[in-house]
Amino acid sequence: MTKVHPSTTVPDLELPEPAGVQRKDSNTVVLTVWRKSLLFSCSGFTVFDAEGNLVFRVDNYGSGSTGEIVLMDAAGKPLLTIRRKKLSLGANWVIYDGEDVVDPRFSVKKHSSLLHSKVLAHVTTPCRRRCRGGCGAGYEVEGSYSRRSCTVYDEMRRSVAEIRRKEAVGGVAFGGDVFRLVVHADVDTCLAMAILIVLDQMFGSRVSLIDG
């Protein structure tokens, strides 16, 4: 069976505290994302590093009535909880640390204006976090998720993360369920993966991981 993990040499990852993966240096991290749970009868994601080691996982059992997805590390420890806002019809999502669903860390909103048609979504920090000295980060996602060609930009218009198709290996082409997540030094790897999950819920062509 053709391996799905990256062939590119990338830095080792220190598997995370709830706040996210800690980097050992400032280099770009390249992960391979497989839109499939390793558990039978589950929907989700399985994410590998350059050595084929499991880094992140999402395992959703059946249909979720809470509109909630949990991003876990390889051992099953919750890192981030991603929850759809009620009555938003899938256009607004919030991201929480760990399993805490009281104080959102980020909010992701689907772009709805006809202007700037390349824009897919906006990622912001809730106002109350900024007022308490939070990071105040804001990101914008552009491109096409269905084509696995997206870029996440920060407020300075710097590319901080990318979703790319995975190159064919030995003449074997990968479909849309196996692709790369490229994370640069200026963004948390867990956040980049959470943004990818939200994009999949907003724009994925297959059945959502959770029910409406």
PDB file of C-alpha atoms in Angstrom:
ATOM      1  CA  MET A   1       0.000   0.000   0.000  1.00  0.00           C
ATOM      2  CA  THR A   2       1.351   3.449  -0.897  1.00  0.00           C
ATOM      3  CA  LYS A   3       2.330   5.469   2.174  1.00  0.00           C
ATOM      4  CA  VAL A   4       0.361   8.666   2.673  1.00  0.00           C
ATOM      5  CA  HIS A   5       2.765  10.489   4.978  1.00  0.00           C
ATOM      6  CA  PRO A   6       5.193  13.152   3.659  1.00  0.00           C
ATOM      7  CA  SER A   7       8.478  12.272   2.006  1.00  0.00           C
ATOM      8  CA  THR A   8       9.844  15.745   2.765  1.00  0.00           C
ATOM      9  CA  THR A   9      12.179  16.142   5.744  1.00  0.00           C
ATOM     10  CA  VAL A  10      10.572  18.401   8.349  1.00  0.00           C
ATOM     11  CA  PRO A  11      11.280  19.293  11.988  1.00  0.00           C
ATOM     12  CA  ASP A  12      10.263  16.851  14.716  1.00  0.00           C
ATOM     13  CA  LEU A  13       7.094  17.775  16.573  1.00  0.00           C
ATOM     14  CA  GLU A  14       6.736  17.841  20.355  1.00  0.00           C
ATOM     15  CA  LEU A  15       3.237  16.578  20.939  1.00  0.00           C
ATOM     16  CA  PRO A  16       1.329  19.253  22.630  1.00  0.00           C
ATOM     17  CA  GLU A  17      -0.057  20.785  25.693  1.00  0.00           C
ATOM     18  CA  PRO A  18      -3.697  21.826  25.070  1.00  0.00           C
ATOM     19  CA  ALA A  19      -2.509  25.160  23.638  1.00  0.00           C
ATOM     20  CA  GLY A  20      -0.966  23.377  20.656  1.00  0.00           C
ATOM     21  CA  VAL A  21       2.077  21.705  19.176  1.00  0.00           C
ATOM     22  CA  GLN A  22       5.363  23.180  20.414  1.00  0.00           C
ATOM     23  CA  ARG A  23       8.043  23.682  17.759  1.00  0.00           C
ATOM     24  CA  LYS A  24      11.726  22.973  18.323  1.00  0.00           C
ATOM     25  CA  ASP A  25      12.767  25.563  15.765  1.00  0.00           C
ATOM     26  CA  SER A  26      11.262  28.150  13.446  1.00  0.00           C
ATOM     27  CA  ASN A  27      11.064  25.998  10.307  1.00  0.00           C
ATOM     28  CA  THR A  28       7.925  25.137   8.378  1.00  0.00           C
ATOM     29  CA  VAL A  29       6.045  21.996   9.386  1.00  0.00           C
ATOM     30  CA  VAL A  30       4.586  19.778   6.644  1.00  0.00           C
ATOM     31  CA  LEU A  31       1.874  17.310   7.630  1.00  0.00           C
ATOM     32  CA  THR A  32      -0.124  14.828   5.609  1.00  0.00           C
ATOM     33  CA  VAL A  33      -3.867  14.882   6.237  1.00  0.00           C
ATOM     34  CA  TRP A  34      -5.994  11.817   5.525  1.00  0.00           C
ATOM     35  CA  ARG A  35      -9.726  12.486   5.597  1.00  0.00           C
ATOM     36  CA  LYS A  36     -10.488   9.226   7.320  1.00  0.00           C
ATOM     37  CA  SER A  37     -10.659   7.996  10.894  1.00  0.00           C
ATOM     38  CA  LEU A  38      -8.554   4.986  11.842  1.00  0.00           C
ATOM     39  CA  LEU A  39     -11.506   3.694  13.872  1.00  0.00           C
ATOM     40  CA  PHE A  40     -14.152   1.555  12.221  1.00  0.00           C
ATOM     41  CA  SER A  41     -17.495   3.249  11.514  1.00  0.00           C
ATOM     42  CA  CYS A  42     -16.171   6.708  12.433  1.00  0.00           C
ATOM     43  CA  SER A  43     -15.771   9.828  10.337  1.00  0.00           C
ATOM     44  CA  GLY A  44     -12.786  12.055  10.912  1.00  0.00           C
ATOM     45  CA  PHE A  45      -9.174  12.885  10.101  1.00  0.00           C
ATOM     46  CA  THR A  46      -5.831  11.192  10.602  1.00  0.00           C
ATOM     47  CA  VAL A  47      -2.718  13.385  10.399  1.00  0.00           C
ATOM     48  CA  PHE A  48       0.882  12.166  10.034  1.00  0.00           C
ATOM     49  CA  ASP A  49       4.304  13.758  10.327  1.00  0.00           C
ATOM     50  CA  ALA A  50       7.249  13.163   7.971  1.00  0.00           C
ATOM     51  CA  GLU A  51       8.091   9.816   9.571  1.00  0.00           C
ATOM     52  CA  GLY A  52       4.578   8.481   9.333  1.00  0.00           C
ATOM     53  CA  ASN A  53       3.906   9.064  13.032  1.00  0.00           C
ATOM     54  CA  LEU A  54       0.380   9.942  14.068  1.00  0.00           C
ATOM     55  CA  VAL A  55       0.205  13.596  15.155  1.00  0.00           C
ATOM     56  CA  PHE A  56      -3.499  14.534  15.208  1.00  0.00           C
ATOM     57  CA  ARG A  57      -6.742  12.607  14.991  1.00  0.00           C
ATOM     58  CA  VAL A  58     -10.456  13.303  14.799  1.00  0.00           C
ATOM     59  CA  ASP A  59     -12.855  10.423  15.453  1.00  0.00           C
ATOM     60  CA  ASN A  60     -16.545  11.272  15.313  1.00  0.00           C
ATOM     61  CA  TYR A  61     -18.844   8.438  16.333  1.00  0.00           C
ATOM     62  CA  GLY A  62     -21.919   8.460  14.151  1.00  0.00           C
ATOM     63  CA  SER A  63     -23.826  11.742  14.017  1.00  0.00           C
ATOM     64  CA  GLY A  64     -23.312  14.437  16.606  1.00  0.00           C
ATOM     65  CA  SER A  65     -26.310  16.376  17.879  1.00  0.00           C
ATOM     66  CA  THR A  66     -24.146  19.080  19.510  1.00  0.00           C
ATOM     67  CA  GLY A  67     -22.442  20.255  16.324  1.00  0.00           C
ATOM     68  CA  GLU A  68     -19.085  19.538  17.941  1.00  0.00           C
ATOM     69  CA  ILE A  69     -15.755  18.126  16.718  1.00  0.00           C
ATOM     70  CA  VAL A  70     -12.765  17.398  18.978  1.00  0.00           C
ATOM     71  CA  LEU A  71      -9.194  17.608  17.673  1.00  0.00           C
ATOM     72  CA  MET A  72      -6.988  15.158  19.596  1.00  0.00           C
ATOM     73  CA  ASP A  73      -3.324  14.269  19.755  1.00  0.00           C
ATOM     74  CA  ALA A  74      -2.051  10.785  18.904  1.00  0.00           C
ATOM     75  CA  ALA A  75      -2.914   9.483  22.384  1.00  0.00           C
ATOM     76  CA  GLY A  76      -6.485  10.769  22.230  1.00  0.00           C
ATOM     77  CA  LYS A  77      -5.933  13.819  24.454  1.00  0.00           C
ATOM     78  CA  PRO A  78      -8.323  16.655  23.471  1.00  0.00           C
ATOM     79  CA  LEU A  79      -6.449  19.672  22.146  1.00  0.00           C
ATOM     80  CA  LEU A  80      -9.217  21.835  20.713  1.00  0.00           C
ATOM     81  CA  THR A  81     -12.999  21.611  20.561  1.00  0.00           C
ATOM     82  CA  ILE A  82     -14.643  23.010  17.426  1.00  0.00           C
ATOM     83  CA  ARG A  83     -18.323  23.855  17.768  1.00  0.00           C
ATOM     84  CA  ARG A  84     -20.816  25.194  15.269  1.00  0.00           C
ATOM     85  CA  LYS A  85     -22.714  28.258  16.452  1.00  0.00           C
ATOM     86  CA  LYS A  86     -26.420  27.613  16.891  1.00  0.00           C
ATOM     87  CA  LEU A  87     -28.711  28.918  14.146  1.00  0.00           C
ATOM     88  CA  SER A  88     -25.729  29.798  11.948  1.00  0.00           C
ATOM     89  CA  LEU A  89     -26.476  27.090   9.319  1.00  0.00           C
ATOM     90  CA  GLY A  90     -22.818  26.090   9.365  1.00  0.00           C
ATOM     91  CA  ALA A  91     -21.499  29.570   8.544  1.00  0.00           C
ATOM     92  CA  ASN A  92     -20.044  30.347  11.991  1.00  0.00           C
ATOM     93  CA  TRP A  93     -17.829  28.180  14.196  1.00  0.00           C
ATOM     94  CA  VAL A  94     -15.960  28.686  17.460  1.00  0.00           C
ATOM     95  CA  ILE A  95     -12.729  27.045  18.633  1.00  0.00           C
ATOM     96  CA  TYR A  96     -12.071  26.279  22.317  1.00  0.00           C
ATOM     97  CA  ASP A  97      -9.004  25.051  24.198  1.00  0.00           C
ATOM     98  CA  GLY A  98      -9.188  21.385  25.174  1.00  0.00           C
ATOM     99  CA  GLU A  99     -12.671  20.294  26.149  1.00  0.00           C
ATOM    100  CA  ASP A 100     -13.536  23.691  27.642  1.00  0.00           C
ATOM    101  CA  VAL A 101     -16.509  25.139  25.755  1.00  0.00           C
ATOM    102  CA  VAL A 102     -16.997  28.237  27.906  1.00  0.00           C
ATOM    103  CA  ASP A 103     -14.503  30.803  26.613  1.00  0.00           C
ATOM    104  CA  PRO A 104     -13.812  30.615  22.837  1.00  0.00           C
ATOM    105  CA  ARG A 105     -10.256  31.008  21.652  1.00  0.00           C
ATOM    106  CA  PHE A 106     -11.140  31.801  18.029  1.00  0.00           C
ATOM    107  CA  SER A 107     -14.208  32.377  15.884  1.00  0.00           C
ATOM    108  CA  VAL A 108     -14.393  31.323  12.223  1.00  0.00           C
ATOM    109  CA  LYS A 109     -16.938  32.936   9.926  1.00  0.00           C
ATOM    110  CA  LYS A 110     -17.716  31.942   6.366  1.00  0.00           C
ATOM    111  CA  HIS A 111     -17.173  34.780   3.891  1.00  0.00           C
ATOM    112  CA  SER A 112     -20.537  35.881   2.530  1.00  0.00           C
ATOM    113  CA  SER A 113     -19.835  39.018   0.486  1.00  0.00           C
ATOM    114  CA  LEU A 114     -19.740  38.897  -3.311  1.00  0.00           C
ATOM    115  CA  LEU A 115     -16.649  41.101  -3.137  1.00  0.00           C
ATOM    116  CA  HIS A 116     -13.233  39.464  -2.733  1.00  0.00           C
ATOM    117  CA  SER A 117     -14.580  36.204  -4.121  1.00  0.00           C
ATOM    118  CA  LYS A 118     -11.323  34.351  -3.395  1.00  0.00           C
ATOM    119  CA  VAL A 119     -11.893  34.734   0.339  1.00  0.00           C
ATOM    120  CA  LEU A 120     -13.373  31.662   2.031  1.00  0.00           C
ATOM    121  CA  ALA A 121     -13.421  32.521   5.723  1.00  0.00           C
ATOM    122  CA  HIS A 122     -12.339  34.948   8.423  1.00  0.00           C
ATOM    123  CA  VAL A 123     -10.717  33.853  11.708  1.00  0.00           C
ATOM    124  CA  THR A 124     -10.839  36.265  14.640  1.00  0.00           C
ATOM    125  CA  THR A 125     -10.232  36.368  18.370  1.00  0.00           C
ATOM    126  CA  PRO A 126     -13.354  37.185  20.427  1.00  0.00           C
ATOM    127  CA  CYS A 127     -13.349  40.778  21.683  1.00  0.00           C
ATOM    128  CA  ARG A 128     -13.331  39.812  25.357  1.00  0.00           C
ATOM    129  CA  ARG A 129     -10.094  37.867  24.889  1.00  0.00           C
ATOM    130  CA  ARG A 130      -8.460  40.875  23.214  1.00  0.00           C
ATOM    131  CA  CYS A 131      -9.588  43.106  26.053  1.00  0.00           C
ATOM    132  CA  ARG A 132      -7.955  40.728  28.548  1.00  0.00           C
ATOM    133  CA  GLY A 133      -4.654  40.904  26.672  1.00  0.00           C
ATOM    134  CA  GLY A 134      -5.235  37.995  24.281  1.00  0.00           C
ATOM    135  CA  CYS A 135      -3.257  37.627  21.098  1.00  0.00           C
ATOM    136  CA  GLY A 136      -5.756  39.613  19.020  1.00  0.00           C
ATOM    137  CA  ALA A 137      -4.866  37.576  15.955  1.00  0.00           C
ATOM    138  CA  GLY A 138      -6.889  37.776  12.796  1.00  0.00           C
ATOM    139  CA  TYR A 139      -6.565  35.517   9.757  1.00  0.00           C
ATOM    140  CA  GLU A 140      -8.163  35.323   6.341  1.00  0.00           C
ATOM    141  CA  VAL A 141      -8.431  32.158   4.242  1.00  0.00           C
ATOM    142  CA  GLU A 142      -8.351  32.372   0.454  1.00  0.00           C
ATOM    143  CA  GLY A 143      -8.445  29.844  -2.370  1.00  0.00           C
ATOM    144  CA  SER A 144     -10.472  26.709  -3.048  1.00  0.00           C
ATOM    145  CA  TYR A 145     -10.896  23.997  -0.441  1.00  0.00           C
ATOM    146  CA  SER A 146     -12.492  21.593  -2.925  1.00  0.00           C
ATOM    147  CA  ARG A 147      -9.312  21.830  -5.014  1.00  0.00           C
ATOM    148  CA  ARG A 148      -7.145  21.541  -1.887  1.00  0.00           C
ATOM    149  CA  SER A 149      -5.545  24.890  -2.704  1.00  0.00           C
ATOM    150  CA  CYS A 150      -5.924  27.344   0.190  1.00  0.00           C
ATOM    151  CA  THR A 151      -3.734  29.894   1.929  1.00  0.00           C
ATOM    152  CA  VAL A 152      -4.198  31.350   5.404  1.00  0.00           C
ATOM    153  CA  TYR A 153      -2.970  34.944   5.715  1.00  0.00           C
ATOM    154  CA  ASP A 154      -2.352  36.919   8.886  1.00  0.00           C
ATOM    155  CA  GLU A 155      -3.202  40.589   9.385  1.00  0.00           C
ATOM    156  CA  MET A 156       0.066  41.568   7.657  1.00  0.00           C
ATOM    157  CA  ARG A 157      -0.913  39.508   4.581  1.00  0.00           C
ATOM    158  CA  ARG A 158       1.826  36.981   5.325  1.00  0.00           C
ATOM    159  CA  SER A 159       1.148  33.370   4.393  1.00  0.00           C
ATOM    160  CA  VAL A 160       1.076  31.387   7.647  1.00  0.00           C
ATOM    161  CA  ALA A 161      -0.462  28.100   6.484  1.00  0.00           C
ATOM    162  CA  GLU A 162      -1.389  26.348   3.249  1.00  0.00           C
ATOM    163  CA  ILE A 163      -3.514  23.421   2.143  1.00  0.00           C
ATOM    164  CA  ARG A 164      -2.035  21.703  -0.908  1.00  0.00           C
ATOM    165  CA  ARG A 165      -2.635  18.607  -2.977  1.00  0.00           C
ATOM    166  CA  LYS A 166      -0.211  15.779  -2.258  1.00  0.00           C
ATOM    167  CA  GLU A 167       2.087  14.984  -5.137  1.00  0.00           C
ATOM    168  CA  ALA A 168       1.836  11.584  -6.822  1.00  0.00           C
ATOM    169  CA  VAL A 169       4.323   8.998  -5.561  1.00  0.00           C
ATOM    170  CA  GLY A 170       5.655   6.304  -7.902  1.00  0.00           C
ATOM    171  CA  GLY A 171       3.019   7.174 -10.462  1.00  0.00           C
ATOM    172  CA  VAL A 172       0.199   6.712  -7.940  1.00  0.00           C
ATOM    173  CA  ALA A 173      -1.997   9.813  -7.637  1.00  0.00           C
ATOM    174  CA  PHE A 174      -3.726  10.671  -4.379  1.00  0.00           C
ATOM    175  CA  GLY A 175      -7.356  11.716  -4.396  1.00  0.00           C
ATOM    176  CA  GLY A 176      -8.865  14.636  -2.553  1.00  0.00           C
ATOM    177  CA  ASP A 177      -8.942  12.733   0.738  1.00  0.00           C
ATOM    178  CA  VAL A 178      -5.142  12.781   1.119  1.00  0.00           C
ATOM    179  CA  PHE A 179      -3.440  16.167   1.044  1.00  0.00           C
ATOM    180  CA  ARG A 180      -0.841  18.354   2.756  1.00  0.00           C
ATOM    181  CA  LEU A 181      -1.111  20.925   5.519  1.00  0.00           C
ATOM    182  CA  VAL A 182       1.898  23.257   5.447  1.00  0.00           C
ATOM    183  CA  VAL A 183       2.269  25.363   8.598  1.00  0.00           C
ATOM    184  CA  HIS A 184       4.769  28.196   8.782  1.00  0.00           C
ATOM    185  CA  ALA A 185       6.449  29.553  11.894  1.00  0.00           C
ATOM    186  CA  ASP A 186       3.972  32.311  12.738  1.00  0.00           C
ATOM    187  CA  VAL A 187       0.882  30.219  13.494  1.00  0.00           C
ATOM    188  CA  ASP A 188       0.028  27.444  15.932  1.00  0.00           C
ATOM    189  CA  THR A 189      -0.151  24.021  14.267  1.00  0.00           C
ATOM    190  CA  CYS A 190      -3.279  23.050  16.203  1.00  0.00           C
ATOM    191  CA  LEU A 191      -5.019  26.222  15.050  1.00  0.00           C
ATOM    192  CA  ALA A 192      -4.078  25.537  11.429  1.00  0.00           C
ATOM    193  CA  MET A 193      -5.573  22.045  11.702  1.00  0.00           C
ATOM    194  CA  ALA A 194      -8.713  23.445  13.351  1.00  0.00           C
ATOM    195  CA  ILE A 195      -9.141  25.938  10.498  1.00  0.00           C
ATOM    196  CA  LEU A 196      -8.801  23.059   8.020  1.00  0.00           C
ATOM    197  CA  ILE A 197     -11.521  21.117   9.840  1.00  0.00           C
ATOM    198  CA  VAL A 198     -13.870  24.108   9.744  1.00  0.00           C
ATOM    199  CA  LEU A 199     -13.197  24.595   6.021  1.00  0.00           C
ATOM    200  CA  ASP A 200     -14.077  20.946   5.492  1.00  0.00           C
ATOM    201  CA  GLN A 201     -17.389  21.487   7.283  1.00  0.00           C
ATOM    202  CA  MET A 202     -18.114  24.614   5.250  1.00  0.00           C
ATOM    203  CA  PHE A 203     -16.941  23.514   1.813  1.00  0.00           C
ATOM    204  CA  GLY A 204     -16.353  19.757   1.873  1.00  0.00           C
ATOM    205  CA  SER A 205     -18.174  17.887  -0.902  1.00  0.00           C
ATOM    206  CA  ARG A 206     -18.755  14.817   1.259  1.00  0.00           C
ATOM    207  CA  VAL A 207     -21.093  14.340   4.185  1.00  0.00           C
ATOM    208  CA  SER A 208     -20.262  16.569   7.154  1.00  0.00           C
ATOM    209  CA  LEU A 209     -18.650  15.009  10.220  1.00  0.00           C
ATOM    210  CA  ILE A 210     -21.670  16.174  12.184  1.00  0.00           C
ATOM    211  CA  ASP A 211     -25.365  16.413  11.448  1.00  0.00           C
ATOM    212  CA  GLY A 212     -27.210  19.645  11.030  1.00  0.00           C
TER     213      GLY A 212
END
